[in-house]
Tab-separated table of C-alpha atoms (C1' of nucleotides) in Angstrom:
chain	number	residue	atom	x	y	z
P	9	MET	CA	-0.009	-0.006	-0.007
P	10	ALA	CA	1.167	3.459	-0.779
P	11	TYR	CA	-0.364	6.806	0.008
P	12	ARG	CA	-0.237	10.260	-1.340
P	13	ILE	CA	-0.087	13.198	0.967
P	14	GLY	CA	-3.808	13.832	1.056
P	15	GLU	CA	-4.582	10.228	1.864
P	16	LEU	CA	-2.032	10.056	4.635
P	17	ALA	CA	-3.313	13.351	6.012
P	18	LYS	CA	-6.748	11.809	6.324
P	19	LEU	CA	-5.455	8.614	7.871
P	20	THR	CA	-3.254	10.259	10.447
P	21	LYS	CA	-5.389	13.337	10.974
P	22	LEU	CA	-2.300	15.414	10.441
P	23	SER	CA	-2.658	18.230	7.918
P	24	GLU	CA	-0.808	18.211	4.628
P	25	HIS	CA	1.001	21.289	5.886
P	26	THR	CA	2.160	19.338	8.879
P	27	LEU	CA	3.222	16.383	6.814
P	28	ARG	CA	5.349	18.659	4.597
P	29	PHE	CA	6.653	20.337	7.700
P	30	TYR	CA	7.685	16.959	9.099
P	31	GLU	CA	9.447	16.170	5.891
P	32	LYS	CA	11.355	19.448	6.017
P	33	GLU	CA	12.284	18.552	9.576
P	34	GLY	CA	13.551	15.150	8.478
P	35	LEU	CA	11.074	13.378	10.644
P	36	LEU	CA	9.022	11.677	7.997
P	37	VAL	CA	10.517	11.652	4.509
P	38	PRO	CA	8.561	9.869	1.829
P	39	LYS	CA	9.887	8.705	-1.481
P	40	ARG	CA	8.797	10.458	-4.662
P	41	ASN	CA	7.367	8.998	-7.838
P	42	ASP	CA	8.327	9.966	-11.407
P	43	SER	CA	6.130	13.016	-11.184
P	44	ASN	CA	7.818	14.080	-7.969
P	45	ILE	CA	4.723	13.304	-5.967
P	46	ARG	CA	5.276	12.218	-2.356
P	47	VAL	CA	4.629	8.508	-1.982
P	48	TYR	CA	4.261	7.312	1.556
P	49	SER	CA	4.839	3.639	2.119
P	50	GLU	CA	3.118	1.407	4.616
P	51	ASP	CA	6.176	1.838	6.810
P	52	ASP	CA	5.824	5.584	6.550
P	53	ARG	CA	2.240	5.330	7.641
P	54	LEU	CA	3.126	3.237	10.646
P	55	TRP	CA	5.897	5.604	11.561
P	56	ALA	CA	3.448	8.481	11.189
P	57	ASP	CA	1.048	6.735	13.549
P	58	PHE	CA	3.841	6.232	15.998
P	59	ILE	CA	4.683	9.922	15.837
P	60	VAL	CA	1.086	10.811	16.507
P	61	HIS	CA	0.936	8.517	19.521
P	62	MET	CA	4.161	9.673	20.988
P	63	LYS	CA	3.611	13.345	20.529
P	64	GLY	CA	0.127	12.791	21.936
P	65	THR	CA	1.785	11.812	25.179
P	66	GLY	CA	4.124	14.787	25.106
P	67	MET	CA	7.195	13.579	23.279
P	68	SER	CA	8.806	16.421	21.420
P	69	LEU	CA	9.585	16.296	17.707
P	70	GLU	CA	13.245	16.679	18.675
P	71	ASP	CA	13.159	13.471	20.662
P	72	LEU	CA	11.266	11.733	17.895
P	73	LYS	CA	13.996	12.748	15.502
P	74	LYS	CA	16.623	11.288	17.777
P	75	TYR	CA	14.621	8.105	18.014
P	76	LYS	CA	14.316	7.949	14.266
P	77	VAL	CA	18.097	8.285	13.792
P	78	LEU	CA	18.734	5.436	16.217
P	79	ARG	CA	16.056	3.329	14.686
P	80	GLU	CA	17.459	3.688	11.223
P	81	SER	CA	21.099	3.268	12.076
P	82	GLU	CA	22.695	-0.026	11.288
P	83	SER	CA	24.493	-0.095	14.595
P	84	GLU	CA	21.776	-1.956	16.489
P	85	ASN	CA	21.312	0.555	19.256
P	86	TYR	CA	18.432	-1.286	20.726
P	87	GLU	CA	19.431	-0.532	24.274
P	88	GLU	CA	19.353	3.151	23.491
P	89	LEU	CA	16.009	2.825	21.840
P	90	VAL	CA	14.656	1.003	24.847
P	91	ALA	CA	16.175	3.606	27.134
P	92	ILE	CA	14.331	6.396	25.305
P	93	LEU	CA	11.094	4.476	25.437
P	94	VAL	CA	11.465	3.637	29.087
P	95	HIS	CA	12.306	7.199	29.896
P	96	HIS	CA	9.279	8.463	28.069
P	97	LYS	CA	7.128	5.803	29.667
P	98	ASP	CA	8.245	7.007	33.075
P	99	ASN	CA	7.278	10.519	32.172
P	100	VAL	CA	3.865	9.416	30.984
P	101	GLU	CA	3.303	7.419	34.132
P	102	ALA	CA	4.211	10.374	36.274
P	103	LYS	CA	1.869	12.542	34.267
P	104	ILE	CA	-0.920	10.039	34.775
P	105	ALA	CA	-0.337	10.005	38.500
P	106	GLU	CA	-0.412	13.772	38.653
P	107	TYR	CA	-3.587	13.885	36.585
P	108	GLN	CA	-5.251	11.341	38.799
P	109	HIS	CA	-4.332	13.282	41.872
P	110	ASN	CA	-5.783	16.431	40.406
P	111	LEU	CA	-8.840	14.523	39.356
P	112	GLU	CA	-9.492	13.695	42.982
P	113	LEU	CA	-9.197	17.341	43.936
P	114	MET	CA	-11.648	18.265	41.233
P	115	ASN	CA	-14.095	15.622	42.314
P	116	LYS	CA	-13.967	16.868	45.859
P	117	LYS	CA	-14.550	20.381	44.695
P	118	ILE	CA	-17.433	19.328	42.509
P	119	ASP	CA	-19.012	17.468	45.396
P	120	MET	CA	-18.628	20.483	47.600
P	121	TYR	CA	-20.242	22.779	45.071
P	122	ARG	CA	-23.077	20.360	44.647
P	123	GLN	CA	-23.640	20.135	48.357
P	124	TYR	CA	-23.569	23.900	48.509
P	125	ILE	CA	-26.067	24.175	45.638
P	126	ASN	CA	-28.283	21.850	47.617
P	127	GLY	CA	-28.575	24.287	50.407
P	128	ASN	CA	-25.524	24.267	52.625
P	129	ASP	CA	-25.101	27.806	53.840
P	130	GLU	CA	-21.689	27.902	55.397
P	131	LYS	CA	-20.095	29.808	52.644
P	132	ASP	CA	-16.805	30.625	54.380
P	133	LEU	CA	-16.167	27.122	55.466
P	134	TYR	CA	-17.195	25.971	52.063
P	135	GLN	CA	-14.913	28.274	50.208
P	136	ARG	CA	-11.973	27.310	52.330
P	137	PHE	CA	-12.667	23.661	51.859
P	138	VAL	CA	-13.220	23.907	48.170
P	139	GLU	CA	-10.379	26.119	47.247
P	140	GLY	CA	-7.740	24.390	49.138
P	141	LYS	CA	-7.517	24.209	52.869
P	142	ASN	CA	-7.475	20.480	52.750
P	143	THR	CA	-5.998	20.101	49.320
P	144	LYS	CA	-2.670	21.539	50.308
P	145	ASN	CA	-0.342	18.581	50.058
P	146	GLU	CA	2.920	18.743	48.182
L	262	MET	CA	-0.894	34.330	57.185
L	263	ALA	CA	0.307	36.706	54.526
L	264	TYR	CA	3.055	36.345	51.990
L	265	ARG	CA	5.279	38.567	49.972
L	266	ILE	CA	6.011	37.734	46.431
L	267	GLY	CA	9.254	35.930	47.126
L	268	GLU	CA	7.641	33.690	49.728
L	269	LEU	CA	4.719	32.850	47.560
L	270	ALA	CA	7.055	32.115	44.692
L	271	LYS	CA	8.833	29.581	46.816
L	272	LEU	CA	5.607	28.037	48.068
L	273	THR	CA	4.011	27.685	44.693
L	274	LYS	CA	7.174	27.136	42.691
L	275	LEU	CA	6.036	29.861	40.371
L	276	SER	CA	8.608	32.551	39.631
L	277	GLU	CA	8.134	36.104	40.809
L	278	HIS	CA	8.017	37.037	37.148
L	279	THR	CA	5.124	34.699	36.687
L	280	LEU	CA	3.325	35.957	39.736
L	281	ARG	CA	3.617	39.524	38.493
L	282	PHE	CA	2.497	38.319	35.086
L	283	TYR	CA	-0.577	36.685	36.626
L	284	GLU	CA	-1.354	39.932	38.379
L	285	LYS	CA	-1.131	41.843	35.151
L	286	GLU	CA	-3.486	39.276	33.643
L	287	GLY	CA	-5.912	39.722	36.470
L	288	LEU	CA	-5.599	36.127	37.475
L	289	LEU	CA	-4.116	36.572	40.913
L	290	VAL	CA	-4.215	40.105	42.256
L	291	PRO	CA	-2.843	40.588	45.742
L	292	LYS	CA	-3.467	43.518	48.016
L	293	ARG	CA	-0.714	46.042	48.662
L	294	ASN	CA	0.580	47.317	51.962
L	295	ASP	CA	1.442	50.968	52.785
L	296	SER	CA	4.744	50.581	51.003
L	297	ASN	CA	3.056	49.282	47.893
L	298	ILE	CA	4.410	45.800	48.430
L	299	ARG	CA	2.285	42.896	47.206
L	300	VAL	CA	0.679	41.105	50.099
L	301	TYR	CA	-0.737	37.724	49.288
L	302	SER	CA	-3.372	36.430	51.655
L	303	GLU	CA	-3.988	32.840	52.624
L	304	ASP	CA	-6.815	32.832	50.122
L	305	ASP	CA	-4.455	34.078	47.460
L	306	ARG	CA	-2.090	31.267	48.211
L	307	LEU	CA	-4.866	28.715	48.002
L	308	TRP	CA	-6.014	30.166	44.747
L	309	ALA	CA	-2.434	30.116	43.472
L	310	ASP	CA	-2.230	26.432	44.374
L	311	PHE	CA	-5.460	25.829	42.591
L	312	ILE	CA	-4.083	27.575	39.521
L	313	VAL	CA	-1.010	25.401	39.642
L	314	HIS	CA	-3.035	22.235	39.874
L	315	MET	CA	-5.425	23.143	37.130
L	316	LYS	CA	-2.883	24.375	34.654
L	317	GLY	CA	-0.909	21.268	35.500
L	318	THR	CA	-3.743	19.308	33.977
L	319	GLY	CA	-3.963	21.512	30.953
L	320	MET	CA	-6.465	24.199	31.871
L	321	SER	CA	-5.613	27.448	30.142
L	322	LEU	CA	-5.115	30.715	31.938
L	323	GLU	CA	-8.062	32.049	29.989
L	324	ASP	CA	-10.335	29.418	31.463
L	325	LEU	CA	-8.936	30.003	34.897
L	326	LYS	CA	-9.738	33.669	34.500
L	327	LYS	CA	-13.317	32.826	33.603
L	328	TYR	CA	-13.502	30.585	36.596
L	329	LYS	CA	-12.216	33.322	38.807
L	330	VAL	CA	-14.833	35.781	37.588
L	331	LEU	CA	-17.587	33.329	38.335
L	332	ARG	CA	-16.118	32.422	41.684
L	333	GLU	CA	-15.939	36.022	42.744
L	334	SER	CA	-19.281	37.148	41.457
L	335	GLU	CA	-22.073	37.609	43.921
L	336	SER	CA	-24.541	35.935	41.639
L	337	GLU	CA	-24.047	32.461	42.938
L	338	ASN	CA	-23.176	30.832	39.661
L	339	TYR	CA	-22.346	27.547	41.270
L	340	GLU	CA	-23.857	25.555	38.511
L	341	GLU	CA	-21.622	27.245	36.024
L	342	LEU	CA	-18.622	26.659	38.235
L	343	VAL	CA	-19.492	23.010	38.510
L	344	ALA	CA	-19.994	22.823	34.765
L	345	ILE	CA	-16.518	24.162	34.147
L	346	LEU	CA	-15.042	21.748	36.619
L	347	VAL	CA	-16.930	18.793	35.218
L	348	HIS	CA	-15.966	19.722	31.730
L	349	HIS	CA	-12.325	19.931	32.664
L	350	LYS	CA	-12.563	16.716	34.583
L	351	ASP	CA	-13.880	15.007	31.493
L	352	ASN	CA	-10.955	16.311	29.512
L	353	VAL	CA	-8.494	15.084	32.093
L	354	GLU	CA	-10.112	11.671	32.189
L	355	ALA	CA	-9.937	11.419	28.413
L	356	LYS	CA	-6.309	12.396	28.560
L	357	ILE	CA	-5.594	9.743	31.119
L	358	ALA	CA	-7.271	7.122	28.994
L	359	GLU	CA	-5.284	8.146	25.972
L	360	TYR	CA	-2.060	8.119	27.977
L	361	GLN	CA	-2.781	4.667	29.299
L	362	HIS	CA	-3.455	3.381	25.865
L	363	ASN	CA	-0.156	4.760	24.641
L	364	LEU	CA	1.539	3.335	27.662
L	365	GLU	CA	0.431	-0.098	26.581
L	366	LEU	CA	1.832	0.441	23.132
L	367	MET	CA	5.142	1.526	24.622
L	368	ASN	CA	5.270	-1.428	26.915
L	369	LYS	CA	4.702	-3.771	24.015
L	370	LYS	CA	7.420	-2.072	22.106
L	371	ILE	CA	9.805	-2.209	24.998
L	372	ASP	CA	9.132	-5.918	25.442
L	373	MET	CA	9.746	-6.528	21.787
L	374	TYR	CA	13.022	-4.671	21.840
L	375	ARG	CA	14.094	-6.549	24.957
L	376	GLN	CA	13.225	-9.873	23.374
L	377	TYR	CA	15.226	-8.896	20.374
L	378	ILE	CA	18.161	-7.823	22.505
L	379	ASN	CA	18.022	-11.212	24.168
L	380	GLY	CA	18.695	-13.002	20.967
L	381	ASN	CA	15.548	-13.321	18.980
L	382	ASP	CA	16.727	-13.232	15.418
L	383	GLU	CA	13.572	-12.621	13.474
L	384	LYS	CA	14.463	-9.092	12.750
L	385	ASP	CA	12.023	-8.492	9.966
L	386	LEU	CA	9.067	-9.802	11.835
L	387	TYR	CA	10.132	-7.992	14.902
L	388	GLN	CA	10.645	-4.684	13.196
L	389	ARG	CA	7.358	-4.891	11.434
L	390	PHE	CA	5.606	-5.624	14.644
L	391	VAL	CA	7.263	-2.910	16.582
L	392	GLU	CA	7.086	0.005	14.218
L	393	GLY	CA	6.028	-1.448	10.976
L	394	LYS	CA	9.552	-0.988	9.798
L	395	ASN	CA	10.933	-3.724	7.704
L	396	THR	CA	14.316	-4.197	6.160
L	397	LYS	CA	13.339	-3.501	2.619
L	398	ASN	CA	15.796	-1.025	1.196
L	399	GLU	CA	14.608	2.522	1.345
X	193	DC	C1'	-10.888	20.623	-21.380
X	194	DC	C1'	-11.275	21.251	-16.838
X	195	DT	C1'	-11.035	20.163	-12.236
X	196	DT	C1'	-8.473	18.311	-8.645
X	197	DG	C1'	-4.768	17.472	-6.229
X	198	DA	C1'	-0.315	17.671	-6.246
X	199	DC	C1'	4.076	20.325	-6.382
X	200	DT	C1'	7.711	24.526	-5.393
X	201	DT	C1'	10.293	28.363	-2.398
X	202	DA	C1'	10.736	31.419	1.151
X	203	DG	C1'	9.256	33.520	4.604
X	204	DA	C1'	5.752	35.524	7.763
X	205	DG	C1'	2.316	34.854	11.364
X	206	DT	C1'	0.116	32.462	15.330
X	207	DT	C1'	-0.514	30.692	20.008
X	208	DG	C1'	0.074	30.465	25.008
X	209	DA	C1'	2.649	31.217	28.668
X	210	DC	C1'	6.027	32.917	30.072
X	211	DT	C1'	10.834	35.283	30.700
X	212	DC	C1'	13.870	38.749	30.745
X	213	DA	C1'	16.012	43.280	30.533
X	214	DA	C1'	17.077	48.011	31.544
X	215	DA	C1'	17.445	51.347	34.705
X	216	DG	C1'	15.941	53.252	37.783
X	217	DG	C1'	13.467	53.908	42.965
X	218	DT	C1'	11.966	52.647	48.003
X	219	DG	C1'	11.663	50.500	52.624
X	220	DT	C1'	13.345	47.861	56.324
X	221	DA	C1'	16.155	44.505	59.120
X	222	DG	C1'	20.379	43.839	61.340
I	154	DC	C1'	24.984	51.899	56.722
I	155	DT	C1'	24.353	48.345	53.820
I	156	DA	C1'	22.279	44.673	51.827
I	157	DC	C1'	18.343	42.974	50.213
I	158	DA	C1'	13.839	42.305	48.757
I	159	DC	C1'	10.834	44.733	46.836
I	160	DC	C1'	8.819	48.150	43.484
I	161	DT	C1'	8.043	50.512	38.577
I	162	DT	C1'	7.379	50.714	33.089
I	163	DT	C1'	7.652	49.187	28.581
I	164	DG	C1'	8.611	46.363	25.516
I	165	DA	C1'	11.149	42.746	23.467
I	166	DG	C1'	12.437	37.827	23.183
I	167	DT	C1'	11.645	32.850	23.537
I	168	DC	C1'	9.768	28.342	22.579
I	169	DA	C1'	7.446	24.489	20.021
I	170	DA	C1'	4.796	23.209	16.589
I	171	DC	C1'	2.537	24.426	13.490
I	172	DT	C1'	-0.180	27.268	9.868
I	173	DC	C1'	-0.618	29.874	6.072
I	174	DT	C1'	0.363	32.777	1.968
I	175	DA	C1'	1.766	33.972	-2.584
I	176	DA	C1'	2.239	32.818	-7.010
I	177	DG	C1'	3.132	29.981	-9.766
I	178	DT	C1'	3.606	24.992	-12.332
I	179	DC	C1'	2.277	20.336	-13.530
I	180	DA	C1'	-0.080	15.782	-14.518
I	181	DA	C1'	-3.838	12.521	-14.593
I	182	DG	C1'	-8.717	11.273	-14.822
I	183	DG	C1'	-13.522	11.703	-16.299
DNA sequence: CCTTGACTTAGAGTTGACTCAAAGGTGTAG
DNA sequence: CTACACCTTTGAGTCAACTCTAAGTCAAGG
């Protein structure tokens, strides 16, 4: 299977602009056909998907470029590749933990507001509770 | 308890620059003492912490400003406040789900690489599985 | 033939959230 | 007295990752 830029754009939900931008950046460089049209291979598509996933969890294009270099080198740098992945995984896990913590805070706050809406009148106490008095850890 | 800008900066891990920037933006506006020094109240600190938490999960300063307006209005817009919170919560939950999905992908990839490092020789199959890369010449 | 989708270069503009700089001035604790 | 933390204004700079524009050319399909 091979794709032209418009097709790949649809598949990856990246814009054509972005795809050309990635090419300029050396991150995703398709072959060209006789008419100089970009032809993305199946491999390119998978790599594009990978990019989308990784940047979706906060990996920078710079890091993706580094990863790409390693991945394409003949020197079998699998340990390095794994190290990058593990490092990023750790970051993502930390992010998840932080998000979950903040989710709890939000849920508490929401509950408090709802209680208040349902007639609790102790506004001062309420405000203190909701906006932080017992959410102060760290 | 009251804090000067340097103290609050330490507590919140925001820079003094940022705190002044937030003031300019109307997001966190402390009182001043007779010498025109910013004096952050306990409430201000709590609000600052809240800002840190929320922006840590991707809420924009714009949204935080809207939240602040609602929160400070006398018109008891608690439903609206809750709506904002719930909306943001939904976003955060979606983000967590996405992150977890990508975590799985990464873990699979890491396992594959490790298997390969430990002597599996089916490079083509492996590469295709991991990134869709195969060893066809490019 | 005409539309569609592709191509080019080069550079400018956007966004959000800072971040810093210059070049002063003031107030207070030790 | 001196150091230090604080204050001011205005505006410029930074960063990543796009996003778009102009102004043109080109090739294939219905």
